[in-house]
Short mmCIF file of C-alpha atoms in Angstrom, two decimals:
data_model
loop_
_atom_site.label_atom_id
_atom_site.label_comp_id
_atom_site.label_asym_id
_atom_site.label_seq_id
_atom_site.Cartn_x
_atom_site.Cartn_y
_atom_site.Cartn_z
CA MET A 1 -19.12 -28.00 88.90
CA SER A 2 -15.92 -26.07 88.21
CA LYS A 3 -13.92 -24.71 91.10
CA PRO A 4 -13.46 -20.96 91.62
CA ASN A 5 -10.39 -19.53 89.88
CA GLU A 6 -8.47 -18.28 92.91
CA ARG A 7 -5.36 -17.71 90.78
CA LEU A 8 -7.19 -15.07 88.76
CA ARG A 9 -8.55 -13.49 91.92
CA SER A 10 -5.06 -13.38 93.45
CA ALA A 11 -3.53 -11.90 90.29
CA LEU A 12 -6.11 -9.10 90.31
CA LEU A 13 -5.37 -8.32 93.96
CA ALA A 14 -1.62 -8.36 93.30
CA ARG A 15 -2.05 -5.74 90.58
CA GLY A 16 -4.47 -3.67 92.65
CA LEU A 17 -7.24 -4.13 90.10
CA SER A 18 -10.93 -4.85 90.57
CA VAL A 19 -13.17 -7.11 88.52
CA ARG A 20 -14.61 -4.01 86.88
CA ASP A 21 -11.11 -2.69 86.06
CA LEU A 22 -10.22 -5.89 84.21
CA ALA A 23 -13.56 -6.00 82.43
CA GLU A 24 -13.22 -2.44 81.16
CA LYS A 25 -9.65 -2.89 79.97
CA ILE A 26 -10.37 -6.03 77.92
CA ASP A 27 -13.86 -4.90 76.88
CA VAL A 28 -16.10 -7.52 78.48
CA ASP A 29 -19.00 -7.33 80.95
CA PRO A 30 -17.94 -7.30 84.64
CA LYS A 31 -20.40 -10.13 85.29
CA THR A 32 -18.45 -12.21 82.78
CA VAL A 33 -15.20 -11.70 84.68
CA GLU A 34 -17.02 -12.49 87.92
CA ARG A 35 -18.08 -15.84 86.46
CA TRP A 36 -14.49 -16.57 85.45
CA ILE A 37 -13.53 -16.19 89.11
CA THR A 38 -16.46 -17.50 91.13
CA LYS A 39 -17.60 -20.30 88.81
CA GLY A 40 -14.31 -21.15 87.14
CA VAL A 41 -15.68 -20.44 83.67
CA THR A 42 -12.94 -20.55 81.02
CA PRO A 43 -12.86 -17.41 78.83
CA TYR A 44 -12.29 -17.27 75.11
CA ARG A 45 -8.62 -17.65 74.30
CA ARG A 46 -8.27 -14.03 73.23
CA HIS A 47 -9.59 -12.93 76.64
CA GLN A 48 -7.23 -15.32 78.40
CA TYR A 49 -4.20 -13.75 76.75
CA ALA A 50 -5.49 -10.20 77.11
CA SER A 51 -6.07 -10.77 80.83
CA ALA A 52 -2.68 -12.41 81.33
CA ALA A 53 -0.91 -9.56 79.53
CA LEU A 54 -2.72 -6.96 81.63
CA LEU A 55 -1.96 -8.80 84.87
CA ALA A 56 1.68 -9.43 83.86
CA VAL A 57 1.52 -13.19 84.43
CA ASP A 58 1.89 -16.22 82.19
CA VAL A 59 -1.45 -17.31 80.79
CA THR A 60 -0.87 -20.87 82.08
CA THR A 61 -0.80 -19.45 85.60
CA LEU A 62 -4.44 -18.44 85.22
CA TRP A 63 -5.73 -21.21 82.93
CA PRO A 64 -4.15 -24.64 82.31
CA ASP A 65 -2.71 -25.70 78.97
CA ASP A 66 -5.58 -27.99 78.08
CA THR A 67 -7.81 -24.95 77.54
CA ARG A 68 -5.72 -23.96 74.52
CA THR A 69 -6.97 -25.74 71.38
CA ALA A 70 -6.54 -25.32 67.64
CA ALA A 71 -9.91 -23.60 67.52
CA GLY A 72 -8.81 -21.29 70.29
CA ALA A 73 -5.63 -20.41 68.42
CA ALA A 74 -7.65 -19.44 65.37
CA ASP A 75 -9.94 -17.37 67.56
CA LEU A 76 -7.01 -15.47 69.04
CA SER A 77 -5.40 -14.86 65.65
CA ARG A 78 -8.65 -13.36 64.41
CA ALA A 79 -8.61 -11.12 67.46
CA GLU A 80 -5.29 -9.67 66.28
CA ILE A 81 -7.05 -8.19 63.24
CA VAL A 82 -8.17 -4.68 64.16
CA THR A 83 -9.77 -4.07 60.78
CA VAL A 84 -9.37 -4.81 57.06
CA TYR A 85 -9.41 -2.11 54.38
CA PRO A 86 -10.37 -3.35 50.88
CA HIS A 87 -7.93 -0.88 49.25
CA ARG A 88 -4.88 0.94 50.61
CA HIS A 89 -6.22 4.28 49.43
CA LEU A 90 -9.12 3.82 51.87
CA VAL A 91 -6.82 3.67 54.90
CA PRO A 92 -7.18 6.95 56.83
CA SER A 93 -4.34 9.16 55.61
CA GLY A 94 -3.06 9.90 59.10
CA LEU A 95 -3.05 6.29 60.36
CA TRP A 96 0.44 5.54 59.06
CA ARG A 97 1.97 8.46 60.93
CA GLU A 98 -0.24 7.79 63.96
CA ILE A 99 0.98 4.24 64.56
CA TYR A 100 4.61 5.23 63.99
CA SER A 101 4.38 8.21 66.33
CA ARG A 102 3.29 5.82 69.12
CA ALA A 103 6.26 3.49 68.63
CA GLU A 104 8.87 3.38 71.38
CA ARG A 105 10.95 0.30 70.48
CA HIS A 106 10.57 -0.85 66.88
CA ILE A 107 9.77 0.82 63.58
CA ASP A 108 10.00 -1.22 60.39
CA VAL A 109 9.11 -0.47 56.78
CA LEU A 110 9.40 -3.36 54.32
CA VAL A 111 8.46 -2.29 50.78
CA TYR A 112 9.72 -2.11 47.24
CA ALA A 113 9.38 1.68 46.92
CA GLY A 114 6.68 2.87 49.34
CA GLY A 115 6.53 6.12 47.43
CA PHE A 116 3.58 7.54 49.35
CA LEU A 117 5.66 7.54 52.55
CA SER A 118 8.84 8.78 50.91
CA GLU A 119 6.88 11.84 49.72
CA ASP A 120 5.45 12.69 53.15
CA PRO A 121 7.54 15.29 55.07
CA GLN A 122 5.45 14.68 58.20
CA PHE A 123 6.46 11.03 58.12
CA PHE A 124 10.09 12.10 57.98
CA SER A 125 9.54 14.23 61.08
CA VAL A 126 8.03 11.27 62.91
CA LEU A 127 11.02 9.08 62.02
CA ALA A 128 13.51 11.72 63.13
CA GLU A 129 11.75 12.06 66.48
CA ARG A 130 11.30 8.33 67.05
CA ALA A 131 14.94 7.65 66.15
CA LYS A 132 15.85 9.03 69.58
CA SER A 133 14.48 5.90 71.25
CA ALA A 134 13.33 3.34 68.69
CA ASP A 135 15.25 0.95 66.45
CA ILE A 136 14.25 1.96 62.91
CA ARG A 137 14.75 -0.31 59.88
CA MET A 138 13.84 0.93 56.41
CA LEU A 139 13.89 -1.79 53.76
CA LEU A 140 13.48 -0.85 50.09
CA GLY A 141 13.89 -3.06 47.06
CA ASP A 142 17.20 -3.19 45.21
CA PRO A 143 16.25 -1.24 42.05
CA ASP A 144 18.33 -3.51 39.82
CA CYS A 145 17.22 -6.90 41.14
CA PRO A 146 14.94 -9.32 39.23
CA ALA A 147 12.25 -9.27 41.94
CA VAL A 148 11.79 -5.52 41.50
CA ALA A 149 11.59 -5.81 37.71
CA GLN A 150 9.04 -8.62 38.03
CA ARG A 151 6.88 -6.66 40.48
CA GLY A 152 6.73 -3.81 37.98
CA ILE A 153 5.61 -6.23 35.29
CA ASP A 154 3.00 -7.69 37.65
CA GLU A 155 1.61 -4.19 38.21
CA GLY A 156 1.57 -3.51 34.49
CA HIS A 157 4.55 -1.14 34.14
CA SER A 158 8.34 -1.13 33.98
CA ILE A 159 9.23 1.76 36.29
CA MET A 160 9.50 0.11 39.73
CA GLY A 161 13.26 0.64 39.76
CA HIS A 162 12.76 4.34 39.03
CA LYS A 163 10.23 4.59 41.86
CA ILE A 164 12.77 3.14 44.28
CA ARG A 165 15.51 5.52 43.15
CA ASN A 166 13.11 8.44 43.58
CA ALA A 167 12.36 7.23 47.10
CA LEU A 168 16.08 7.02 47.86
CA VAL A 169 16.55 10.61 46.69
CA ASN A 170 13.71 11.71 48.96
CA TYR A 171 15.16 9.82 51.92
CA ARG A 172 18.74 11.01 51.45
CA PRO A 173 18.40 14.15 53.64
CA LEU A 174 16.93 11.98 56.38
CA MET A 175 19.82 9.52 56.04
CA ASP A 176 22.29 12.37 56.47
CA ARG A 177 20.37 13.92 59.33
CA CYS A 178 19.68 10.70 61.25
CA PRO A 179 22.49 8.19 60.65
CA ASP A 180 21.07 5.86 63.32
CA ILE A 181 18.11 5.07 61.06
CA GLY A 182 18.95 1.89 59.17
CA PHE A 183 18.41 1.85 55.40
CA ARG A 184 18.95 -1.35 53.44
CA LEU A 185 18.08 -2.70 49.99
CA HIS A 186 16.68 -6.20 49.56
CA ASP A 187 16.22 -8.50 46.57
CA ALA A 188 13.33 -10.50 48.07
CA THR A 189 10.08 -11.35 46.35
CA LEU A 190 7.51 -9.56 48.50
CA TYR A 191 3.98 -10.82 48.86
CA ASN A 192 3.12 -7.94 51.18
CA SER A 193 4.42 -4.52 52.09
CA ILE A 194 4.70 -4.43 55.89
CA TYR A 195 4.67 -1.40 58.17
CA ARG A 196 5.40 -2.22 61.82
CA ALA A 197 5.32 0.05 64.88
CA ASP A 198 6.00 -1.89 68.11
CA ASP A 199 3.01 -4.25 68.48
CA GLU A 200 0.95 -2.64 65.73
CA MET A 201 1.21 -3.35 62.01
CA LEU A 202 -0.28 -2.51 58.64
CA VAL A 203 0.06 -5.26 56.03
CA ASN A 204 -0.57 -4.19 52.43
CA THR A 205 -1.07 -7.32 50.34
CA HIS A 206 0.35 -7.59 46.82
CA VAL A 207 -2.15 -8.68 44.17
CA TYR A 208 -1.19 -9.61 40.63
CA GLY A 209 -2.24 -7.04 38.04
CA ILE A 210 -2.86 -4.06 40.32
CA GLY A 211 -0.78 -1.54 42.25
CA ALA A 212 -0.46 -1.81 46.01
CA TYR A 213 -2.69 1.22 46.54
CA LEU A 214 -5.62 -0.80 45.19
CA ALA A 215 -4.85 -3.92 47.25
CA PRO A 216 -6.23 -4.77 50.72
CA VAL A 217 -4.59 -3.69 53.98
CA LEU A 218 -4.78 -5.57 57.28
CA HIS A 219 -4.45 -3.55 60.47
CA LEU A 220 -3.01 -5.90 63.10
CA ARG A 221 -2.31 -5.56 66.81
CA ARG A 222 -0.13 -8.20 68.46
CA LEU A 223 -1.58 -10.38 71.22
CA PRO A 224 0.60 -12.83 73.20
CA GLY A 225 0.20 -16.27 71.65
CA GLY A 226 -1.72 -14.97 68.65
CA GLY A 227 0.77 -15.89 65.96
CA LEU A 228 -0.55 -13.82 63.06
CA PHE A 229 1.39 -10.64 63.89
CA ASP A 230 4.56 -12.60 64.65
CA THR A 231 4.39 -14.42 61.31
CA TYR A 232 4.71 -11.13 59.44
CA ALA A 233 7.26 -9.74 61.91
CA ARG A 234 9.57 -12.70 61.29
CA SER A 235 9.54 -12.01 57.56
CA ILE A 236 10.84 -8.50 58.25
CA ASP A 237 13.70 -9.89 60.35
CA GLN A 238 14.66 -12.43 57.70
CA THR A 239 14.61 -9.85 54.92
CA TRP A 240 16.67 -7.40 56.97
CA ASP A 241 19.35 -10.01 57.70
CA LYS A 242 19.83 -10.71 53.98
CA ALA A 243 19.64 -7.09 52.77
CA ARG A 244 22.59 -4.83 52.03
CA PRO A 245 23.29 -1.25 53.12
CA VAL A 246 22.45 1.57 50.72
CA ALA A 247 25.53 2.71 48.77
CA GLY A 248 26.32 5.88 46.85
CA ASP A 249 25.89 4.09 43.52
CA ASP A 250 22.26 3.35 44.35
CA PHE A 251 21.28 6.99 43.94
CA PRO A 252 20.42 8.36 40.47
CA LYS A 253 23.29 10.02 38.66
CA VAL A 254 22.95 13.79 38.23
CA GLY A 255 23.96 15.44 34.96
#
């Protein structure tokens, strides 16, 4: 018979939380948490990490390493998926602004053009407000690079570069108003457009032959040890490091 998990009991007491408090916050039955403590039952991996994050301790303090298996890792990664939308146009229109308005540390946009955001004045207002505290990185495709031309072909048109230049024109007042917001152009081949706000993310997949608005979107929320969120987040960092700042020549010529 397993021994009681006194480490979990002590961590709850240290945080001033009850069994019921923990159960409500990670959405399990209080009797389940009670069994974790009194009978030493090992929770699902996603519940291990959720509990450890809430109690501000390392997960190995509460449950030993041998409880973490490949199957458990897959289980936790699935737990990072909040929902999946079959098409971007089915994502609630306010969700993009909602997740960005909650951000306090990081805001990232990794796209080719992302025209639907560049045409949203309310999104601009959110960025201007969040720029007071968050690090904001806006990554658009270099309109003259081969990857942009190829993405246009893949979608069945040849105007991707024009879409990017239109987005730059729309963003220019925001660039002037909020110089702390970082704007860069990349020449990467994107397999997804990624929209990150702290530990929340929308991933719009790219599918050959259709525009991004018809492709699926994953709504992710980062969990410690999950891996799925961090995989996409690393691609943003790598693209940012190789991108170049926006220059005056990148804007359409007038006249």
